Coordinates of C-alpha atoms in Angstrom, one line a residue:
M1 CA -3.7 23.7 53.5
E2 CA -6.6 22.8 51.1
A3 CA -6.0 20.0 48.6
P4 CA -5.7 21.3 45.1
F5 CA -8.3 20.5 42.4
A6 CA -6.9 18.8 39.3
F7 CA -7.8 17.5 35.8
T8 CA -5.8 15.3 33.4
V9 CA -5.3 15.9 29.7
H10 CA -4.3 13.0 27.5
C11 CA -2.0 13.9 24.6
V12 CA 0.4 12.5 22.0
K13 CA 4.1 12.3 22.7
R14 CA 6.5 11.6 19.8
A15 CA 9.0 8.7 20.4
R16 CA 11.9 7.4 18.4
R17 CA 11.5 5.8 15.0
H18 CA 8.2 7.5 14.0
R19 CA 6.4 6.0 17.0
W20 CA 3.7 7.9 19.0
K21 CA 2.9 7.3 22.6
C22 CA -0.1 8.3 24.7
A23 CA 1.0 10.7 27.5
Q24 CA -0.7 12.4 30.4
V25 CA -0.4 15.9 31.8
T26 CA -2.2 16.8 35.0
F27 CA -3.1 20.4 35.8
C28 CA -3.7 21.4 39.5
G29 CA -5.3 24.5 40.9
A30 CA -6.8 25.8 44.1
D31 CA -10.0 27.0 42.4
E32 CA -12.5 24.3 41.6
Q33 CA -14.6 26.5 39.4
L34 CA -11.6 27.5 37.4
C35 CA -10.7 23.9 36.8
H36 CA -14.2 23.1 35.6
L37 CA -14.1 26.1 33.3
W38 CA -10.8 24.9 31.8
M39 CA -12.3 21.4 31.3
Q40 CA -15.4 22.8 29.6
T41 CA -13.4 25.0 27.3
L42 CA -11.1 22.2 26.3
R43 CA -14.0 19.9 25.5
E44 CA -15.7 22.6 23.4
Q45 CA -12.5 23.2 21.4
L46 CA -12.1 19.5 20.8
D47 CA -15.7 19.2 19.6
K48 CA -15.0 21.8 17.0
L49 CA -12.3 19.6 15.4
T50 CA -14.5 18.0 12.7
C51 CA -11.6 16.0 11.3
R52 CA -11.7 13.8 14.4
P53 CA -13.8 10.6 14.1
K54 CA -16.7 10.1 16.5
H55 CA -18.0 6.7 15.2
L56 CA -15.9 4.0 13.6
L57 CA -16.6 0.6 11.9
V58 CA -13.9 -1.8 13.0
F59 CA -13.0 -5.1 11.2
I60 CA -10.7 -7.5 13.0
N61 CA -9.0 -10.4 11.3
P62 CA -8.4 -13.0 14.1
F63 CA -6.4 -15.3 11.8
G64 CA -3.9 -13.1 10.1
G65 CA -0.2 -12.9 11.0
K66 CA 0.3 -14.7 14.3
G67 CA -3.4 -14.6 15.2
R68 CA -3.0 -11.6 17.6
G69 CA -5.4 -9.2 15.9
Q70 CA -8.2 -9.4 18.5
R71 CA -5.8 -9.2 21.5
I72 CA -3.9 -6.2 20.0
Y73 CA -7.2 -4.3 19.4
E74 CA -8.6 -5.0 22.9
R75 CA -5.4 -4.2 24.8
K76 CA -3.8 -1.4 22.8
V77 CA -6.5 0.2 20.6
A78 CA -9.9 0.0 22.3
P79 CA -8.7 1.8 25.5
L80 CA -7.5 4.8 23.4
F81 CA -10.7 5.0 21.4
A82 CA -12.6 5.0 24.7
L83 CA -10.4 7.8 26.1
A84 CA -11.2 9.8 23.0
A85 CA -14.9 9.1 23.3
I86 CA -15.0 7.3 19.9
S87 CA -17.8 4.8 19.6
T88 CA -17.2 1.7 17.6
E89 CA -19.0 -1.2 15.9
V90 CA -16.7 -4.2 15.8
V91 CA -16.9 -7.0 13.3
V92 CA -14.6 -10.0 13.8
T93 CA -14.3 -11.6 10.3
E94 CA -15.0 -15.3 9.9
R95 CA -13.9 -16.0 6.4
A96 CA -12.1 -14.5 3.4
N97 CA -13.9 -11.4 1.9
H98 CA -16.1 -11.1 4.9
A99 CA -15.2 -7.4 5.4
K100 CA -15.6 -6.7 1.6
E101 CA -19.0 -8.3 1.5
T102 CA -20.1 -6.4 4.7
L103 CA -19.1 -3.1 3.3
Y104 CA -21.1 -3.8 0.1
E105 CA -24.2 -4.7 2.0
M106 CA -24.5 -2.4 5.1
N107 CA -25.3 1.3 5.4
V108 CA -22.1 3.1 6.3
D109 CA -23.4 6.7 6.3
S110 CA -23.3 7.0 10.1
Y111 CA -19.6 6.1 10.3
D112 CA -16.6 8.5 10.1
G113 CA -14.2 5.9 8.9
V114 CA -13.4 2.2 8.7
V115 CA -10.6 0.6 10.7
C116 CA -9.0 -2.8 9.8
V117 CA -7.0 -4.8 12.3
G118 CA -4.8 -7.2 10.5
G119 CA -2.2 -7.3 7.7
D120 CA -2.1 -6.1 4.2
G121 CA -4.7 -8.7 3.1
M122 CA -7.2 -7.3 5.6
F123 CA -6.5 -3.8 4.4
S124 CA -7.0 -4.9 0.8
E125 CA -10.4 -6.4 1.7
V126 CA -11.6 -3.1 3.2
L127 CA -10.1 -1.1 0.2
H128 CA -12.0 -3.3 -2.3
G129 CA -15.2 -3.0 -0.3
L130 CA -15.1 0.8 0.0
I131 CA -14.0 1.4 -3.6
G132 CA -16.5 -1.1 -5.1
R133 CA -19.3 0.3 -3.0
T134 CA -18.5 3.9 -3.9
Q135 CA -18.4 3.1 -7.7
R136 CA -21.7 1.2 -7.5
M137 CA -23.4 4.1 -5.7
A138 CA -22.0 6.5 -8.3
G139 CA -23.0 4.3 -11.3
V140 CA -19.4 3.8 -12.4
D141 CA -18.5 0.6 -14.3
Q142 CA -15.4 -0.8 -12.6
N143 CA -14.8 -3.2 -15.5
E144 CA -14.1 -0.3 -17.8
P145 CA -10.3 0.3 -17.8
R146 CA -10.7 4.0 -18.8
A147 CA -13.4 4.8 -16.2
A148 CA -12.8 7.8 -14.0
L149 CA -13.3 6.3 -10.5
V150 CA -15.0 8.3 -7.7
P151 CA -13.0 8.8 -4.5
S152 CA -14.4 7.3 -1.3
Q153 CA -15.4 9.7 1.4
L154 CA -14.6 7.4 4.3
R155 CA -11.0 7.2 5.6
I156 CA -9.4 3.9 6.3
G157 CA -7.4 3.3 9.5
I158 CA -4.8 0.5 9.7
I159 CA -3.9 -1.3 13.0
P160 CA -1.0 -3.5 12.0
A161 CA -1.4 -7.1 13.1
G162 CA -0.2 -9.0 10.1
S163 CA 3.1 -10.6 8.9
T164 CA 4.5 -7.7 6.8
D165 CA 2.2 -4.7 7.2
C166 CA 3.8 -3.0 4.2
V167 CA 1.1 -0.4 3.7
C168 CA 1.2 0.7 7.4
Y169 CA 5.0 0.9 7.4
S170 CA 5.1 2.9 4.2
T171 CA 2.5 5.5 5.3
V172 CA 3.3 5.9 9.0
G173 CA 7.0 4.7 9.3
A174 CA 6.4 2.1 11.9
N175 CA 4.3 -1.0 12.5
D176 CA 3.0 -0.1 16.0
A177 CA -0.6 -0.5 17.0
E178 CA -0.5 2.4 19.5
T179 CA 1.0 4.8 16.9
S180 CA -1.6 3.9 14.3
A181 CA -4.5 4.2 16.8
L182 CA -3.3 7.7 17.8
H183 CA -3.2 8.8 14.2
I184 CA -6.9 7.7 14.0
V185 CA -7.8 9.5 17.2
V186 CA -6.3 12.8 16.1
G187 CA -8.1 12.5 12.8
D188 CA -5.1 12.6 10.4
S189 CA -5.8 12.3 6.7
L190 CA -3.5 11.1 4.0
P191 CA -4.5 10.8 0.3
M192 CA -3.2 7.7 -1.5
D193 CA -3.1 6.5 -5.1
V194 CA -4.8 3.2 -6.2
S195 CA -4.0 1.2 -9.4
S196 CA -6.8 -0.7 -11.1
V197 CA -5.7 -4.0 -12.8
H198 CA -7.8 -5.2 -15.8
H199 CA -7.7 -8.2 -18.1
K200 CA -9.7 -8.4 -21.3
G201 CA -12.2 -5.7 -20.1
A202 CA -12.7 -7.1 -16.6
L203 CA -11.4 -5.8 -13.3
L204 CA -9.1 -8.2 -11.6
R205 CA -8.1 -6.3 -8.5
Y206 CA -7.0 -3.0 -7.1
S207 CA -3.4 -2.4 -6.0
V208 CA -1.8 0.1 -3.6
S209 CA 1.7 -1.3 -3.0
L210 CA 3.3 -3.9 -5.2
L211 CA 2.3 -5.4 -8.5
G212 CA 5.0 -7.9 -9.4
Y213 CA 5.6 -10.3 -12.2
G214 CA 8.3 -12.9 -12.4
F215 CA 10.4 -13.1 -9.2
Y216 CA 7.8 -11.7 -6.8
G217 CA 4.9 -13.4 -8.6
D218 CA 6.6 -16.8 -8.4
I219 CA 7.3 -16.3 -4.7
I220 CA 3.7 -15.6 -3.8
K221 CA 2.4 -18.4 -5.9
D222 CA 4.8 -21.0 -4.5
S223 CA 4.2 -19.7 -0.9
E224 CA 0.5 -20.5 -1.3
K225 CA 1.4 -24.2 -1.6
Q226 CA 3.5 -24.0 1.6
R227 CA 0.9 -22.5 4.0
W228 CA 1.6 -25.3 6.4
M229 CA 5.0 -23.8 7.0
G230 CA 3.6 -20.6 8.5
L231 CA 5.4 -17.3 8.0
I232 CA 8.7 -19.0 7.1
R233 CA 7.1 -20.1 3.9
Y234 CA 8.0 -16.7 2.3
D235 CA 11.7 -17.2 3.1
F236 CA 11.6 -20.7 1.7
S237 CA 9.7 -19.8 -1.5
G238 CA 12.0 -16.8 -1.9
L239 CA 15.2 -19.0 -1.8
K240 CA 13.5 -21.5 -4.1
T241 CA 12.5 -18.9 -6.6
F242 CA 16.0 -17.3 -6.5
L243 CA 17.7 -20.6 -7.2
S244 CA 15.2 -21.4 -10.0
H245 CA 16.2 -18.1 -11.7
H246 CA 13.5 -18.1 -14.3
C247 CA 13.1 -15.3 -16.8
Y248 CA 10.0 -14.4 -18.8
E249 CA 9.7 -12.9 -22.2
G250 CA 7.2 -10.3 -23.0
T251 CA 6.3 -6.7 -24.0
V252 CA 5.8 -3.8 -21.6
S253 CA 4.0 -0.7 -22.9
F254 CA 3.7 2.3 -20.7
L255 CA 2.5 5.9 -20.6
P256 CA 5.1 8.2 -18.8
A257 CA 3.8 10.4 -16.0
Q258 CA 4.6 13.8 -17.5
H259 CA 2.6 15.6 -14.8
T260 CA 4.8 14.5 -11.9
V261 CA 7.5 16.9 -10.5
G262 CA 9.8 14.1 -9.2
S263 CA 11.6 11.1 -10.6
P264 CA 12.3 7.6 -9.3
R265 CA 16.0 8.3 -8.8
D266 CA 15.9 11.9 -7.4
G267 CA 16.5 10.6 -3.8
K268 CA 13.4 12.6 -2.5
P269 CA 11.2 10.2 -0.5
C270 CA 7.5 10.9 0.2
R271 CA 7.1 12.6 3.6
A272 CA 4.3 14.2 5.6
G273 CA 3.0 17.3 3.8
C274 CA 4.7 16.1 0.6
F275 CA 5.2 18.9 -2.0
V276 CA 5.7 16.4 -4.8
C277 CA 2.3 14.8 -4.2
R278 CA 0.5 18.1 -3.8
Q279 CA 2.1 19.7 -6.9
S280 CA 1.7 16.6 -9.1
K281 CA -2.0 16.3 -8.3
Q282 CA -2.5 20.0 -9.2
Q283 CA -0.7 19.6 -12.5
L284 CA -2.6 16.4 -13.3
E285 CA -5.9 18.2 -12.6
E286 CA -4.9 21.0 -15.0
E287 CA -4.0 18.5 -17.6
Q288 CA -7.4 16.7 -17.2
K289 CA -9.2 20.0 -17.5
R290 CA -7.5 20.8 -20.8
S291 CA -8.5 17.4 -22.1
L292 CA -12.1 17.8 -20.8
Y293 CA -12.5 21.1 -22.7
G294 CA -11.0 19.6 -25.9
L295 CA -7.8 21.6 -25.9
E296 CA -5.8 18.4 -26.1
S297 CA -6.1 14.7 -25.5
S298 CA -3.5 13.8 -22.8
E299 CA -2.9 10.3 -24.2
E300 CA -2.5 11.6 -27.7
V301 CA 0.0 14.2 -26.7
E302 CA 2.0 11.8 -24.5
E303 CA 3.6 9.0 -26.4
W304 CA 3.4 5.4 -25.2
K305 CA 6.8 3.7 -24.8
V306 CA 7.4 0.0 -25.5
V307 CA 10.0 -2.2 -24.0
C308 CA 10.5 -5.8 -25.1
G309 CA 12.8 -8.5 -23.7
K310 CA 13.4 -11.2 -21.2
F311 CA 12.8 -10.2 -17.6
L312 CA 13.6 -11.7 -14.2
A313 CA 11.1 -9.3 -12.6
I314 CA 8.6 -6.6 -13.6
N315 CA 7.5 -4.5 -10.6
A316 CA 5.1 -1.6 -10.3
T317 CA 5.0 0.2 -7.0
N318 CA 2.6 2.9 -5.9
M319 CA 4.6 3.5 -2.7
S320 CA 8.1 2.7 -1.4
C321 CA 7.0 -0.7 -0.2
A322 CA 9.2 -0.3 2.8
C323 CA 9.1 -2.8 5.6
P324 CA 11.3 -3.7 8.6
R325 CA 13.4 -6.0 6.4
S326 CA 13.7 -3.3 3.7
P327 CA 13.5 0.1 5.4
R328 CA 13.8 2.0 2.1
G329 CA 11.7 -0.3 0.1
L330 CA 11.6 -1.4 -3.5
S331 CA 11.4 2.2 -4.8
P332 CA 12.6 4.6 -2.1
A333 CA 11.4 7.8 -3.9
A334 CA 7.9 6.5 -4.9
H335 CA 5.2 8.8 -3.8
L336 CA 1.8 8.0 -2.2
G337 CA -0.4 10.5 -3.9
D338 CA 1.3 11.9 -7.0
G339 CA -0.9 9.9 -9.5
S340 CA 1.9 7.7 -10.7
S341 CA 3.6 4.3 -10.2
D342 CA 7.2 3.4 -10.5
L343 CA 7.7 0.7 -13.1
I344 CA 10.9 -1.3 -12.4
L345 CA 12.2 -3.7 -15.1
I346 CA 14.9 -6.2 -14.2
R347 CA 16.2 -7.7 -17.3
K348 CA 17.8 -11.1 -17.7
C349 CA 21.1 -11.3 -15.8
S350 CA 23.3 -13.7 -13.9
R351 CA 22.3 -15.0 -10.6
F352 CA 25.1 -13.1 -8.9
N353 CA 24.1 -9.8 -10.4
F354 CA 20.5 -10.4 -9.4
L355 CA 21.6 -11.2 -5.8
R356 CA 23.5 -7.9 -5.8
F357 CA 20.3 -6.1 -6.8
L358 CA 18.3 -7.8 -4.1
V359 CA 20.8 -7.1 -1.4
R360 CA 20.6 -3.4 -2.2
H361 CA 17.0 -3.4 -0.9
T362 CA 18.4 -3.9 2.6
N363 CA 21.0 -1.0 2.5
H364 CA 21.3 2.6 1.4
C365 CA 22.9 1.9 -2.0
D366 CA 21.0 2.8 -5.2
Q367 CA 19.3 -0.4 -6.3
F368 CA 18.6 1.1 -9.8
D369 CA 22.3 1.6 -10.5
F370 CA 22.7 -1.5 -12.7
T371 CA 22.8 -1.9 -16.5
F372 CA 20.1 -4.6 -16.3
V373 CA 17.7 -2.4 -14.3
E374 CA 15.4 0.2 -15.8
V375 CA 12.9 2.4 -13.8
Y376 CA 10.2 4.7 -15.1
R377 CA 7.5 6.8 -13.5
I378 CA 4.3 6.0 -15.3
R379 CA 0.5 6.6 -15.3
K380 CA -0.5 3.5 -17.2
F381 CA 1.1 0.3 -18.4
Q382 CA 0.2 -2.9 -20.2
F383 CA 2.0 -6.2 -20.3
V384 CA 1.7 -9.1 -22.8
S385 CA 3.6 -12.3 -22.4
K386 CA 5.2 -13.8 -25.5
H387 CA 3.4 -17.1 -24.7
G388 CA -0.3 -17.6 -25.1
E389 CA -2.8 -17.0 -22.2
D390 CA -3.8 -20.7 -22.4
E391 CA -0.5 -21.6 -20.8
D392 CA -1.3 -19.6 -17.6
R393 CA -3.3 -22.4 -16.0
D394 CA -0.6 -25.0 -16.7
L395 CA 2.2 -23.0 -15.0
G396 CA 1.7 -24.8 -11.7
E397 CA 2.1 -28.2 -13.3
Q398 CA 5.1 -27.6 -15.5
G399 CA 7.5 -29.6 -13.3
K400 CA 9.0 -27.2 -10.7
K401 CA 9.9 -30.1 -8.5
G402 CA 12.1 -29.8 -5.5
L403 CA 14.1 -26.6 -5.8
G404 CA 13.2 -26.3 -9.5
Q405 CA 15.6 -26.1 -12.4
I406 CA 18.8 -24.5 -11.2
C407 CA 20.5 -24.3 -14.6
S408 CA 23.8 -25.8 -13.4
Q409 CA 24.9 -26.1 -17.0
H410 CA 24.5 -22.3 -17.6
P411 CA 25.1 -20.6 -14.2
S412 CA 25.3 -17.1 -15.8
C413 CA 22.0 -17.2 -17.7
C414 CA 18.3 -17.7 -17.0
C415 CA 16.1 -20.6 -17.6
A416 CA 13.4 -19.5 -19.9
A417 CA 9.9 -20.3 -18.6
S418 CA 6.5 -19.7 -20.2
N419 CA 4.4 -17.4 -18.0
S420 CA 4.6 -16.2 -14.4
S421 CA 1.8 -14.9 -12.2
W422 CA 1.3 -11.4 -10.9
N423 CA 1.7 -10.7 -7.2
C424 CA -1.0 -8.0 -6.5
D425 CA -0.5 -6.8 -2.9
G426 CA 0.2 -10.4 -1.8
E427 CA -2.6 -12.0 -3.9
V428 CA -2.0 -14.2 -6.9
L429 CA -3.3 -13.1 -10.4
N430 CA -3.0 -15.9 -12.9
S431 CA -3.6 -13.8 -16.0
S432 CA -0.3 -12.6 -17.3
A433 CA -1.7 -10.1 -19.8
I434 CA -2.9 -7.1 -17.8
E435 CA -3.8 -3.4 -18.2
V436 CA -3.0 -1.1 -15.3
S437 CA -4.1 2.5 -14.6
V438 CA -3.2 4.7 -11.6
H439 CA -6.0 6.7 -10.0
C440 CA -4.7 9.7 -8.2
Q441 CA -5.6 10.0 -4.5
L442 CA -8.6 7.6 -4.8
V443 CA -8.6 6.8 -1.0
R444 CA -7.6 8.5 2.2
L445 CA -6.0 6.9 5.3
F446 CA -6.0 7.9 8.9
A447 CA -2.3 8.8 8.6
R448 CA -0.1 11.8 7.8
G449 CA 2.8 10.2 6.0
I450 CA 6.2 9.6 7.4
E451 CA 7.5 12.5 9.4
E452 CA 11.1 13.8 9.2
E453 CA 12.8 12.9 12.4
P454 CA 14.8 15.7 14.1
R455 CA 18.5 15.3 13.8
G456 CA 20.4 15.5 17.0

């Protein structure tokens, strides 16, 4: 009997917990000509898929997380790109902002996307580089808080190799290099909102996940002093900040997101093919058209709200901010592309009540179901601290020695402090007074959102 002719097709196989695996299917036949015809037809059909990338620019952070970025790329990602006939230009970063500076300087017209191998910090570098480049080419002033930013045409792929990888987890549902690489290979596309953060008419940073003042700001600022501890520094600084229990007085002004069809407490998380994101963007565009033609001014029609008080934390999330430690995230029903952010205000309360609030981030209970917690879906917000801006620089020297002031005389209240810092996607912003605007679907990722897992 003659040996059969065969060819192998590589495909995606869905695994548990939102993971994808590369699988193989081999087809056999007795007719060699028929096998070649099948192979030719399959290649022609694949070539017609314009959504699939052919040439990618790859940035690898060799230092982030546990320093495994280059090894992860070479062992798990590069072979898949080679199978899919994707050519790459690889840049191993040598310093902070290397990727951002490269994207500003080089011609990226020949690429179908940019891939970052690292953690959230590496993604932020690529994000800032692409957005900044796009605005410069379009003649848009990024320092103007009201500027209408131009979306970037290049998609961003994230290969998780950091310590938290919040953005990847919130957009794919897993921190798995093979899964993320396969989403890039098949050419998935997921639009995502970006918030611009300004201070006194100057752009500070862009944010896609967490913008946190108070508790999360203090954690990230203290952890920067403990880098010698490695990744455990976040746990140490978290405990230290919790025991210090500082609250901060200020005023939050915000513009409600009237165009969105969801709410922070509706229990409807953002999923692949999200109706909320699609419908909210459509309503926002209709609202902007009415404003453009002079039928109405959206900000005049919508009334700004003002909240004053003492806060343990002020958080603004553009996504759920889910991660393995907090599978539902800081705001489980936050949406990736609805043109809004969830503003979470945690007012002054006892240490015990604040601990109850924090614990709920690790389970399925409603973390907003407390009298001292308020949550709003917003388009813009501003924050002004009660204390002067000149105190910002002195925050680090104001005597937080050891574990800080634990307020043993008043265990049920907070110790009032002057100003905190803002935690902007893991980076410290020392200016307490900021102005934030959400830009709807400003960037696109090589992802499709978290898919609903079949129940069985």
